[in-house]
Short mmCIF file of N, CA and C in Angstrom, two decimals:
data_model
loop_
_atom_site.label_atom_id
_atom_site.label_comp_id
_atom_site.label_asym_id
_atom_site.label_seq_id
_atom_site.Cartn_x
_atom_site.Cartn_y
_atom_site.Cartn_z
N MET A 29 -5.58 -6.25 -19.65
CA MET A 29 -5.70 -6.08 -18.22
C MET A 29 -4.72 -5.00 -17.77
N HIS A 30 -5.18 -3.96 -17.21
CA HIS A 30 -4.35 -2.92 -16.60
C HIS A 30 -4.58 -2.84 -15.15
N THR A 31 -3.46 -3.04 -14.40
CA THR A 31 -3.51 -3.00 -12.87
C THR A 31 -2.67 -1.82 -12.46
N VAL A 32 -3.21 -1.11 -11.50
CA VAL A 32 -2.52 0.05 -10.90
C VAL A 32 -2.36 -0.33 -9.38
N ILE A 33 -1.14 -0.30 -8.91
CA ILE A 33 -0.87 -0.56 -7.51
C ILE A 33 -0.38 0.74 -6.93
N VAL A 34 -1.06 1.20 -5.88
CA VAL A 34 -0.77 2.43 -5.26
C VAL A 34 -0.40 2.09 -3.80
N TYR A 35 0.75 2.63 -3.34
CA TYR A 35 1.24 2.31 -1.99
C TYR A 35 1.79 3.53 -1.25
N GLU A 36 1.71 3.49 0.04
CA GLU A 36 2.38 4.41 0.95
C GLU A 36 3.35 3.58 1.65
N SER A 37 4.59 4.07 1.78
CA SER A 37 5.67 3.33 2.45
C SER A 37 6.53 4.29 3.23
N MET A 38 6.81 3.95 4.52
CA MET A 38 7.64 4.74 5.34
C MET A 38 9.06 4.20 5.37
N TYR A 39 9.27 2.92 5.45
CA TYR A 39 10.61 2.33 5.67
C TYR A 39 10.97 1.44 4.43
N GLY A 40 10.16 1.34 3.44
CA GLY A 40 10.46 0.55 2.24
C GLY A 40 9.76 -0.88 2.28
N ASN A 41 9.25 -1.22 3.42
CA ASN A 41 8.60 -2.61 3.49
C ASN A 41 7.33 -2.66 2.61
N THR A 42 6.51 -1.65 2.73
CA THR A 42 5.27 -1.68 1.93
C THR A 42 5.58 -1.51 0.43
N ARG A 43 6.56 -0.76 0.09
CA ARG A 43 7.01 -0.60 -1.33
C ARG A 43 7.52 -2.01 -1.81
N GLU A 44 8.28 -2.68 -1.02
CA GLU A 44 8.74 -4.10 -1.40
C GLU A 44 7.52 -4.97 -1.63
N ILE A 45 6.56 -4.96 -0.78
CA ILE A 45 5.34 -5.79 -0.95
C ILE A 45 4.67 -5.43 -2.24
N ALA A 46 4.45 -4.13 -2.47
CA ALA A 46 3.75 -3.64 -3.72
C ALA A 46 4.54 -4.13 -4.90
N GLU A 47 5.83 -4.09 -4.92
CA GLU A 47 6.59 -4.55 -6.06
C GLU A 47 6.47 -6.08 -6.22
N ALA A 48 6.45 -6.81 -5.14
CA ALA A 48 6.23 -8.22 -5.19
C ALA A 48 4.90 -8.57 -5.74
N ILE A 49 3.81 -7.83 -5.37
CA ILE A 49 2.49 -8.06 -5.91
C ILE A 49 2.52 -7.76 -7.43
N ALA A 50 3.21 -6.72 -7.85
CA ALA A 50 3.26 -6.45 -9.26
C ALA A 50 4.00 -7.59 -9.97
N ASP A 51 5.03 -8.10 -9.44
CA ASP A 51 5.74 -9.19 -9.94
C ASP A 51 4.90 -10.42 -10.12
N GLY A 52 4.06 -10.71 -9.11
CA GLY A 52 3.18 -11.83 -9.11
C GLY A 52 2.13 -11.71 -10.25
N ILE A 53 1.64 -10.52 -10.40
CA ILE A 53 0.68 -10.29 -11.56
C ILE A 53 1.37 -10.52 -12.86
N HIS A 54 2.59 -9.92 -13.06
CA HIS A 54 3.32 -10.18 -14.30
C HIS A 54 3.59 -11.70 -14.52
N ARG A 55 3.87 -12.45 -13.44
CA ARG A 55 4.17 -13.81 -13.69
C ARG A 55 2.88 -14.57 -14.05
N ALA A 56 1.75 -14.18 -13.54
CA ALA A 56 0.44 -14.83 -13.77
C ALA A 56 0.00 -14.43 -15.21
N ASP A 57 0.35 -13.19 -15.64
CA ASP A 57 -0.17 -12.67 -16.95
C ASP A 57 0.93 -11.82 -17.57
N PRO A 58 1.89 -12.39 -18.25
CA PRO A 58 2.96 -11.57 -18.81
C PRO A 58 2.49 -10.43 -19.67
N ALA A 59 1.42 -10.47 -20.17
CA ALA A 59 0.91 -9.38 -21.10
C ALA A 59 0.21 -8.28 -20.32
N ALA A 60 0.00 -8.45 -18.97
CA ALA A 60 -0.71 -7.50 -18.19
C ALA A 60 0.12 -6.16 -18.07
N ALA A 61 -0.52 -5.08 -18.17
CA ALA A 61 0.08 -3.79 -17.93
C ALA A 61 -0.03 -3.48 -16.45
N VAL A 62 1.10 -3.23 -15.72
CA VAL A 62 1.03 -2.97 -14.28
C VAL A 62 1.88 -1.72 -14.01
N ASP A 63 1.21 -0.75 -13.34
CA ASP A 63 1.81 0.44 -12.88
C ASP A 63 1.91 0.35 -11.33
N CYS A 64 3.05 0.42 -10.78
CA CYS A 64 3.25 0.34 -9.30
C CYS A 64 3.90 1.64 -8.81
N LEU A 65 3.16 2.44 -8.06
CA LEU A 65 3.71 3.71 -7.75
C LEU A 65 3.31 4.25 -6.43
N PRO A 66 4.14 5.09 -5.81
CA PRO A 66 3.78 5.65 -4.53
C PRO A 66 2.59 6.58 -4.57
N VAL A 67 1.95 6.73 -3.54
CA VAL A 67 0.70 7.55 -3.46
C VAL A 67 0.88 8.88 -3.99
N ALA A 68 2.05 9.53 -3.81
CA ALA A 68 2.29 10.87 -4.32
C ALA A 68 2.28 11.01 -5.81
N GLU A 69 2.47 9.89 -6.48
CA GLU A 69 2.47 9.89 -8.00
C GLU A 69 1.17 9.25 -8.57
N ALA A 70 0.23 8.90 -7.80
CA ALA A 70 -0.96 8.24 -8.25
C ALA A 70 -2.05 9.24 -8.62
N GLU A 71 -2.02 9.69 -9.75
CA GLU A 71 -3.04 10.63 -10.23
C GLU A 71 -4.36 9.98 -10.64
N ALA A 72 -5.41 10.77 -10.52
CA ALA A 72 -6.73 10.26 -10.72
C ALA A 72 -6.93 9.68 -12.09
N GLU A 73 -6.34 10.24 -13.08
CA GLU A 73 -6.47 9.79 -14.47
C GLU A 73 -5.91 8.35 -14.63
N LEU A 74 -4.80 8.09 -13.98
CA LEU A 74 -4.16 6.71 -14.04
C LEU A 74 -5.11 5.72 -13.27
N THR A 75 -5.55 6.07 -12.12
CA THR A 75 -6.40 5.14 -11.39
C THR A 75 -7.72 4.84 -12.17
N ARG A 76 -8.22 5.84 -12.83
CA ARG A 76 -9.45 5.72 -13.58
C ARG A 76 -9.26 4.68 -14.72
N SER A 77 -8.07 4.56 -15.22
CA SER A 77 -7.80 3.63 -16.40
C SER A 77 -7.63 2.18 -15.89
N ALA A 78 -7.64 1.94 -14.66
CA ALA A 78 -7.34 0.58 -14.10
C ALA A 78 -8.55 -0.34 -14.24
N ASP A 79 -8.20 -1.57 -14.59
CA ASP A 79 -9.19 -2.67 -14.48
C ASP A 79 -9.14 -3.25 -13.08
N LEU A 80 -8.01 -3.08 -12.45
CA LEU A 80 -7.76 -3.61 -11.07
C LEU A 80 -6.98 -2.50 -10.39
N LEU A 81 -7.42 -2.04 -9.23
CA LEU A 81 -6.71 -1.08 -8.44
C LEU A 81 -6.34 -1.74 -7.14
N VAL A 82 -5.06 -1.81 -6.80
CA VAL A 82 -4.57 -2.43 -5.60
C VAL A 82 -3.94 -1.33 -4.73
N VAL A 83 -4.40 -1.21 -3.50
CA VAL A 83 -3.92 -0.11 -2.66
C VAL A 83 -3.41 -0.67 -1.32
N GLY A 84 -2.24 -0.16 -0.90
CA GLY A 84 -1.66 -0.68 0.41
C GLY A 84 -0.94 0.39 1.09
N GLY A 85 -0.83 0.17 2.44
CA GLY A 85 -0.03 1.15 3.23
C GLY A 85 0.36 0.45 4.54
N PRO A 86 1.20 1.14 5.31
CA PRO A 86 1.60 0.62 6.55
C PRO A 86 0.57 0.74 7.62
N THR A 87 0.66 -0.06 8.59
CA THR A 87 -0.25 0.04 9.75
C THR A 87 0.37 0.90 10.85
N HIS A 88 -0.32 1.97 11.21
CA HIS A 88 0.15 2.87 12.28
C HIS A 88 -0.97 2.91 13.30
N LEU A 89 -0.67 2.72 14.52
CA LEU A 89 -1.72 2.83 15.60
C LEU A 89 -2.95 2.06 15.31
N HIS A 90 -2.75 0.83 14.90
CA HIS A 90 -3.79 -0.19 14.60
C HIS A 90 -4.60 0.05 13.28
N GLY A 91 -4.25 1.03 12.50
CA GLY A 91 -4.99 1.32 11.35
C GLY A 91 -4.20 2.03 10.26
N MET A 92 -4.87 2.75 9.35
CA MET A 92 -4.17 3.55 8.36
C MET A 92 -3.32 4.64 9.01
N SER A 93 -2.25 5.02 8.33
CA SER A 93 -1.46 6.11 8.79
C SER A 93 -2.16 7.46 8.76
N SER A 94 -1.70 8.39 9.52
CA SER A 94 -2.22 9.76 9.45
C SER A 94 -1.06 10.70 9.37
N GLY A 95 -1.28 11.92 9.12
CA GLY A 95 -0.18 12.90 9.07
C GLY A 95 0.63 12.87 10.32
N MET A 96 -0.01 12.83 11.45
CA MET A 96 0.68 12.78 12.73
C MET A 96 1.49 11.48 12.84
N SER A 97 0.93 10.31 12.57
CA SER A 97 1.67 9.10 12.77
C SER A 97 2.91 9.06 11.80
N ARG A 98 2.68 9.58 10.56
CA ARG A 98 3.85 9.59 9.59
C ARG A 98 4.98 10.53 10.10
N ARG A 99 4.64 11.67 10.71
CA ARG A 99 5.65 12.51 11.26
C ARG A 99 6.27 11.91 12.38
N MET A 100 5.60 11.18 13.32
CA MET A 100 6.21 10.52 14.41
C MET A 100 7.21 9.41 13.98
N ALA A 101 6.73 8.66 12.96
CA ALA A 101 7.65 7.57 12.42
C ALA A 101 8.88 8.19 11.82
N ALA A 102 8.78 9.28 11.05
CA ALA A 102 9.96 9.85 10.46
C ALA A 102 10.90 10.37 11.42
N SER A 103 10.38 11.03 12.49
CA SER A 103 11.17 11.55 13.57
C SER A 103 11.91 10.48 14.34
N ALA A 104 11.25 9.30 14.65
CA ALA A 104 11.88 8.24 15.25
C ALA A 104 12.98 7.60 14.39
N GLU A 105 12.75 7.49 13.06
CA GLU A 105 13.74 6.95 12.19
C GLU A 105 14.95 7.86 12.03
N ALA A 106 14.77 9.15 12.06
CA ALA A 106 15.86 10.08 11.92
C ALA A 106 16.86 9.90 13.08
N LYS A 107 16.37 9.46 14.23
CA LYS A 107 17.28 9.34 15.37
C LYS A 107 18.07 8.07 15.43
N ARG A 108 17.75 7.14 14.49
CA ARG A 108 18.45 5.79 14.49
C ARG A 108 19.72 5.92 13.60
N GLU A 109 20.78 5.44 14.12
CA GLU A 109 22.08 5.47 13.38
C GLU A 109 22.08 4.35 12.34
N GLY A 110 22.73 4.63 11.22
CA GLY A 110 22.91 3.59 10.20
C GLY A 110 21.66 3.31 9.30
N HIS A 111 20.63 4.21 9.44
CA HIS A 111 19.39 4.01 8.70
C HIS A 111 19.12 5.18 7.79
N GLU A 112 20.16 5.70 7.14
CA GLU A 112 20.02 6.91 6.39
C GLU A 112 18.98 6.72 5.25
N GLU A 113 19.04 5.65 4.51
CA GLU A 113 18.06 5.40 3.40
C GLU A 113 16.65 5.31 3.90
N ALA A 114 16.40 4.57 4.93
CA ALA A 114 15.09 4.47 5.50
C ALA A 114 14.62 5.81 6.07
N ALA A 115 15.47 6.55 6.70
CA ALA A 115 15.11 7.91 7.19
C ALA A 115 14.70 8.85 6.03
N ARG A 116 15.41 8.72 4.92
CA ARG A 116 15.04 9.58 3.73
C ARG A 116 13.67 9.20 3.21
N GLU A 117 13.38 7.91 3.06
CA GLU A 117 12.11 7.47 2.62
C GLU A 117 11.05 7.93 3.60
N ALA A 118 11.27 7.80 4.84
CA ALA A 118 10.31 8.10 5.92
C ALA A 118 10.02 9.65 5.83
N ARG A 119 11.14 10.45 5.67
CA ARG A 119 10.86 11.95 5.62
C ARG A 119 9.99 12.31 4.40
N GLU A 120 10.38 11.68 3.20
CA GLU A 120 9.61 12.00 2.02
C GLU A 120 8.14 11.61 2.15
N THR A 121 7.86 10.46 2.70
CA THR A 121 6.50 10.02 2.95
C THR A 121 5.75 10.92 3.91
N ALA A 122 6.43 11.25 5.02
CA ALA A 122 5.88 12.01 6.01
C ALA A 122 5.48 13.44 5.51
N GLY A 123 6.27 13.96 4.65
CA GLY A 123 6.01 15.28 4.14
C GLY A 123 5.03 15.37 3.02
N GLY A 124 4.62 14.20 2.50
CA GLY A 124 3.71 14.23 1.36
C GLY A 124 2.28 13.78 1.74
N GLU A 125 1.48 13.61 0.77
CA GLU A 125 0.12 13.15 0.91
C GLU A 125 0.06 11.70 1.25
N GLY A 126 -0.65 11.35 2.23
CA GLY A 126 -0.85 9.93 2.61
C GLY A 126 -2.13 9.32 1.95
N LEU A 127 -2.36 8.13 2.25
CA LEU A 127 -3.52 7.43 1.60
C LEU A 127 -4.85 8.09 2.09
N ARG A 128 -4.92 8.49 3.34
CA ARG A 128 -6.19 9.08 3.79
C ARG A 128 -6.61 10.25 2.93
N THR A 129 -5.63 11.17 2.68
CA THR A 129 -5.90 12.33 1.82
C THR A 129 -6.13 11.99 0.41
N TRP A 130 -5.32 11.01 -0.11
CA TRP A 130 -5.50 10.59 -1.46
C TRP A 130 -6.85 9.99 -1.70
N PHE A 131 -7.41 9.28 -0.76
CA PHE A 131 -8.75 8.76 -0.93
C PHE A 131 -9.80 9.83 -1.05
N ARG A 132 -9.58 10.98 -0.48
CA ARG A 132 -10.54 12.09 -0.58
C ARG A 132 -10.68 12.54 -1.98
N HIS A 133 -9.62 12.38 -2.81
CA HIS A 133 -9.63 12.82 -4.20
C HIS A 133 -9.74 11.71 -5.22
N LEU A 134 -9.88 10.45 -4.71
CA LEU A 134 -10.08 9.36 -5.67
C LEU A 134 -11.49 9.42 -6.25
N PRO A 135 -11.63 9.46 -7.58
CA PRO A 135 -12.93 9.51 -8.14
C PRO A 135 -13.70 8.26 -7.96
N ASP A 136 -15.02 8.36 -7.87
CA ASP A 136 -15.83 7.18 -7.77
C ASP A 136 -15.77 6.44 -9.14
N THR A 137 -16.02 5.19 -9.06
CA THR A 137 -16.06 4.38 -10.29
C THR A 137 -17.39 3.70 -10.33
N GLY A 138 -17.63 3.05 -11.50
CA GLY A 138 -18.78 2.26 -11.65
C GLY A 138 -18.56 0.92 -11.10
N HIS A 139 -19.58 0.18 -10.67
CA HIS A 139 -19.44 -1.17 -10.20
C HIS A 139 -18.83 -1.97 -11.41
N GLY A 140 -18.06 -2.94 -11.06
CA GLY A 140 -17.38 -3.73 -12.07
C GLY A 140 -15.88 -3.45 -12.19
N THR A 141 -15.44 -2.36 -11.51
CA THR A 141 -14.04 -2.03 -11.48
C THR A 141 -13.45 -2.70 -10.23
N HIS A 142 -12.56 -3.57 -10.35
CA HIS A 142 -12.00 -4.39 -9.21
C HIS A 142 -11.00 -3.68 -8.43
N ALA A 143 -10.84 -4.09 -7.14
CA ALA A 143 -9.88 -3.51 -6.27
C ALA A 143 -9.52 -4.50 -5.19
N ALA A 144 -8.35 -4.22 -4.57
CA ALA A 144 -7.90 -5.07 -3.51
C ALA A 144 -7.06 -4.22 -2.54
N ALA A 145 -7.01 -4.63 -1.27
CA ALA A 145 -6.30 -3.83 -0.28
C ALA A 145 -5.30 -4.67 0.45
N PHE A 146 -4.12 -4.07 0.85
CA PHE A 146 -3.17 -4.81 1.64
C PHE A 146 -2.50 -3.82 2.56
N ASP A 147 -1.80 -4.41 3.58
CA ASP A 147 -0.99 -3.55 4.46
C ASP A 147 0.23 -4.32 4.89
N THR A 148 1.15 -3.55 5.54
CA THR A 148 2.22 -4.14 6.35
C THR A 148 1.91 -3.84 7.72
N ARG A 149 2.26 -4.84 8.61
CA ARG A 149 1.87 -4.69 9.97
C ARG A 149 2.84 -5.46 10.87
N GLY A 150 2.81 -5.14 12.22
CA GLY A 150 3.64 -5.85 13.09
C GLY A 150 3.21 -7.26 13.31
N ALA A 151 4.10 -8.04 13.91
CA ALA A 151 3.82 -9.49 14.14
C ALA A 151 2.85 -9.75 15.26
N ALA A 152 2.66 -8.83 16.19
CA ALA A 152 1.78 -9.08 17.34
C ALA A 152 0.33 -9.21 16.89
N ALA A 153 -0.37 -10.17 17.56
CA ALA A 153 -1.74 -10.42 17.08
C ALA A 153 -2.64 -9.10 17.30
N ASN A 154 -2.29 -8.27 18.21
CA ASN A 154 -3.10 -7.08 18.45
C ASN A 154 -2.56 -5.87 17.77
N SER A 155 -1.76 -5.97 16.70
CA SER A 155 -1.18 -4.82 16.05
C SER A 155 -2.19 -4.11 15.09
N GLY A 156 -3.26 -4.77 14.79
CA GLY A 156 -4.23 -4.17 13.96
C GLY A 156 -3.77 -4.28 12.45
N GLY A 157 -4.46 -3.54 11.60
CA GLY A 157 -4.13 -3.54 10.20
C GLY A 157 -4.77 -2.33 9.48
N ALA A 158 -4.07 -1.88 8.46
CA ALA A 158 -4.60 -0.75 7.68
C ALA A 158 -5.53 -1.28 6.56
N ALA A 159 -5.29 -2.54 6.10
CA ALA A 159 -6.05 -3.06 4.95
C ALA A 159 -7.55 -2.98 5.07
N PRO A 160 -8.15 -3.35 6.22
CA PRO A 160 -9.62 -3.22 6.27
C PRO A 160 -10.15 -1.82 5.98
N GLY A 161 -9.44 -0.85 6.53
CA GLY A 161 -9.82 0.56 6.33
C GLY A 161 -9.71 0.99 4.89
N ILE A 162 -8.60 0.48 4.23
CA ILE A 162 -8.36 0.76 2.82
C ILE A 162 -9.50 0.06 1.97
N ALA A 163 -9.86 -1.12 2.33
CA ALA A 163 -10.91 -1.79 1.56
C ALA A 163 -12.27 -1.08 1.71
N ARG A 164 -12.59 -0.58 2.96
CA ARG A 164 -13.83 0.16 3.17
C ARG A 164 -13.83 1.42 2.29
N ARG A 165 -12.73 2.12 2.19
CA ARG A 165 -12.63 3.32 1.41
C ARG A 165 -12.79 3.07 -0.09
N LEU A 166 -12.19 1.93 -0.54
CA LEU A 166 -12.43 1.49 -1.96
C LEU A 166 -13.88 1.22 -2.21
N GLU A 167 -14.52 0.49 -1.32
CA GLU A 167 -15.94 0.24 -1.47
C GLU A 167 -16.76 1.51 -1.48
N HIS A 168 -16.38 2.46 -0.65
CA HIS A 168 -17.09 3.75 -0.58
C HIS A 168 -17.06 4.48 -1.96
N HIS A 169 -15.95 4.24 -2.72
CA HIS A 169 -15.80 4.85 -4.04
C HIS A 169 -16.33 3.89 -5.11
N HIS A 170 -17.10 2.90 -4.73
CA HIS A 170 -17.84 1.97 -5.55
C HIS A 170 -16.93 0.95 -6.32
N TYR A 171 -15.70 0.68 -5.81
CA TYR A 171 -14.95 -0.43 -6.32
C TYR A 171 -15.44 -1.70 -5.78
N ASP A 172 -15.33 -2.78 -6.58
CA ASP A 172 -15.67 -4.10 -6.15
C ASP A 172 -14.45 -4.75 -5.62
N VAL A 173 -14.38 -4.92 -4.27
CA VAL A 173 -13.18 -5.52 -3.64
C VAL A 173 -13.22 -7.06 -3.86
N VAL A 174 -12.21 -7.51 -4.56
CA VAL A 174 -12.31 -8.92 -5.07
C VAL A 174 -11.48 -9.92 -4.15
N ALA A 175 -10.93 -9.41 -3.12
CA ALA A 175 -10.16 -10.30 -2.18
C ALA A 175 -10.26 -9.81 -0.79
N GLU A 176 -10.18 -10.64 0.17
CA GLU A 176 -10.12 -10.23 1.57
C GLU A 176 -8.87 -9.30 1.76
N PRO A 177 -9.07 -8.23 2.57
CA PRO A 177 -7.79 -7.40 2.79
C PRO A 177 -6.69 -8.29 3.38
N GLU A 178 -5.47 -8.04 2.89
CA GLU A 178 -4.33 -8.90 3.23
C GLU A 178 -3.28 -8.09 4.02
N GLY A 179 -2.73 -8.75 5.09
CA GLY A 179 -1.69 -8.08 5.88
C GLY A 179 -0.38 -8.91 5.64
N PHE A 180 0.70 -8.17 5.49
CA PHE A 180 2.08 -8.81 5.41
C PHE A 180 2.88 -8.32 6.59
N VAL A 181 3.53 -9.26 7.21
CA VAL A 181 4.15 -9.03 8.52
C VAL A 181 5.62 -8.48 8.40
N VAL A 182 5.83 -7.48 9.20
CA VAL A 182 7.16 -6.81 9.32
C VAL A 182 7.66 -7.17 10.74
N GLU A 183 8.93 -7.59 10.81
CA GLU A 183 9.52 -7.88 12.07
C GLU A 183 9.93 -6.50 12.70
N GLY A 184 9.72 -6.31 13.98
CA GLY A 184 10.10 -5.06 14.61
C GLY A 184 9.26 -3.95 14.18
N VAL A 185 9.69 -2.76 14.48
CA VAL A 185 8.88 -1.52 14.06
C VAL A 185 9.06 -1.26 12.61
N ASP A 186 10.30 -1.36 12.12
CA ASP A 186 10.60 -0.85 10.79
C ASP A 186 11.20 -1.93 9.86
N GLY A 187 11.06 -3.12 10.27
CA GLY A 187 11.47 -4.22 9.35
C GLY A 187 12.72 -4.92 9.91
N PRO A 188 13.08 -5.90 9.16
CA PRO A 188 12.71 -6.33 7.78
C PRO A 188 11.33 -7.03 7.74
N LEU A 189 10.99 -7.29 6.49
CA LEU A 189 9.80 -8.17 6.31
C LEU A 189 10.14 -9.56 6.85
N ARG A 190 9.10 -10.19 7.39
CA ARG A 190 9.26 -11.59 7.82
C ARG A 190 9.64 -12.47 6.70
N ALA A 191 10.45 -13.43 6.86
CA ALA A 191 10.85 -14.38 5.84
C ALA A 191 9.64 -14.93 5.16
N GLY A 192 9.63 -15.06 3.88
CA GLY A 192 8.56 -15.58 3.09
C GLY A 192 7.50 -14.64 2.64
N GLU A 193 7.38 -13.40 3.23
CA GLU A 193 6.37 -12.46 2.94
C GLU A 193 6.38 -12.01 1.48
N LEU A 194 7.59 -11.89 0.93
CA LEU A 194 7.61 -11.38 -0.48
C LEU A 194 7.10 -12.52 -1.44
N ASP A 195 7.39 -13.74 -1.08
CA ASP A 195 6.83 -14.80 -1.92
C ASP A 195 5.29 -14.90 -1.69
N ARG A 196 4.83 -14.66 -0.50
CA ARG A 196 3.33 -14.71 -0.27
C ARG A 196 2.68 -13.52 -1.02
N ALA A 197 3.37 -12.36 -1.07
CA ALA A 197 2.84 -11.23 -1.80
C ALA A 197 2.76 -11.50 -3.32
N ARG A 198 3.80 -12.21 -3.84
CA ARG A 198 3.77 -12.57 -5.26
C ARG A 198 2.57 -13.43 -5.55
N ALA A 199 2.36 -14.44 -4.68
CA ALA A 199 1.23 -15.41 -4.85
C ALA A 199 -0.07 -14.67 -4.72
N TRP A 200 -0.19 -13.80 -3.74
CA TRP A 200 -1.44 -13.00 -3.58
C TRP A 200 -1.73 -12.15 -4.81
N GLY A 201 -0.68 -11.53 -5.39
CA GLY A 201 -0.84 -10.73 -6.57
C GLY A 201 -1.30 -11.57 -7.71
N ALA A 202 -0.79 -12.69 -7.90
CA ALA A 202 -1.11 -13.65 -8.97
C ALA A 202 -2.60 -14.08 -8.85
N ALA A 203 -3.01 -14.36 -7.62
CA ALA A 203 -4.36 -14.79 -7.35
C ALA A 203 -5.39 -13.73 -7.60
N LEU A 204 -5.00 -12.47 -7.56
CA LEU A 204 -5.98 -11.39 -7.80
C LEU A 204 -6.53 -11.39 -9.23
N LEU A 205 -5.71 -11.99 -10.21
CA LEU A 205 -6.15 -12.05 -11.55
C LEU A 205 -7.25 -13.11 -11.75
#
């Protein structure tokens, strides 16, 4: 079983969730091969080799991030004192290819290749979520989405993750197998 987890992360929260999902998969199947990587490193050849493709990103403006929303987030983070590491990750993400662009280059697959979608989102009920849009794009590329899109809650605008979300992500990852 080969799983590829592709994520976009501005402040590190989505990266932490992706790593927890990878850990959950390893715990459920220690022999599983799992690649967990940022969208900038997710080449088509690697995704083509996956038995399970898991894709996640942050929620911006009620859905998937865009080039504009990533630049706005990076600009806001740069103005905050004491957040140098988060500002660096936000700048790198804002300057690179996001999930929307990555999906344009994702090759179609045959039915029978499994996928799942997740996001990080605010705690407010009306904050929306990126995961449904990610799942629709996976289906558009003929992936069989095997789980309901899942959202993991971030406290405040840039974190931290709500208590218990990493454990929930590990359990969700294990359940994908």
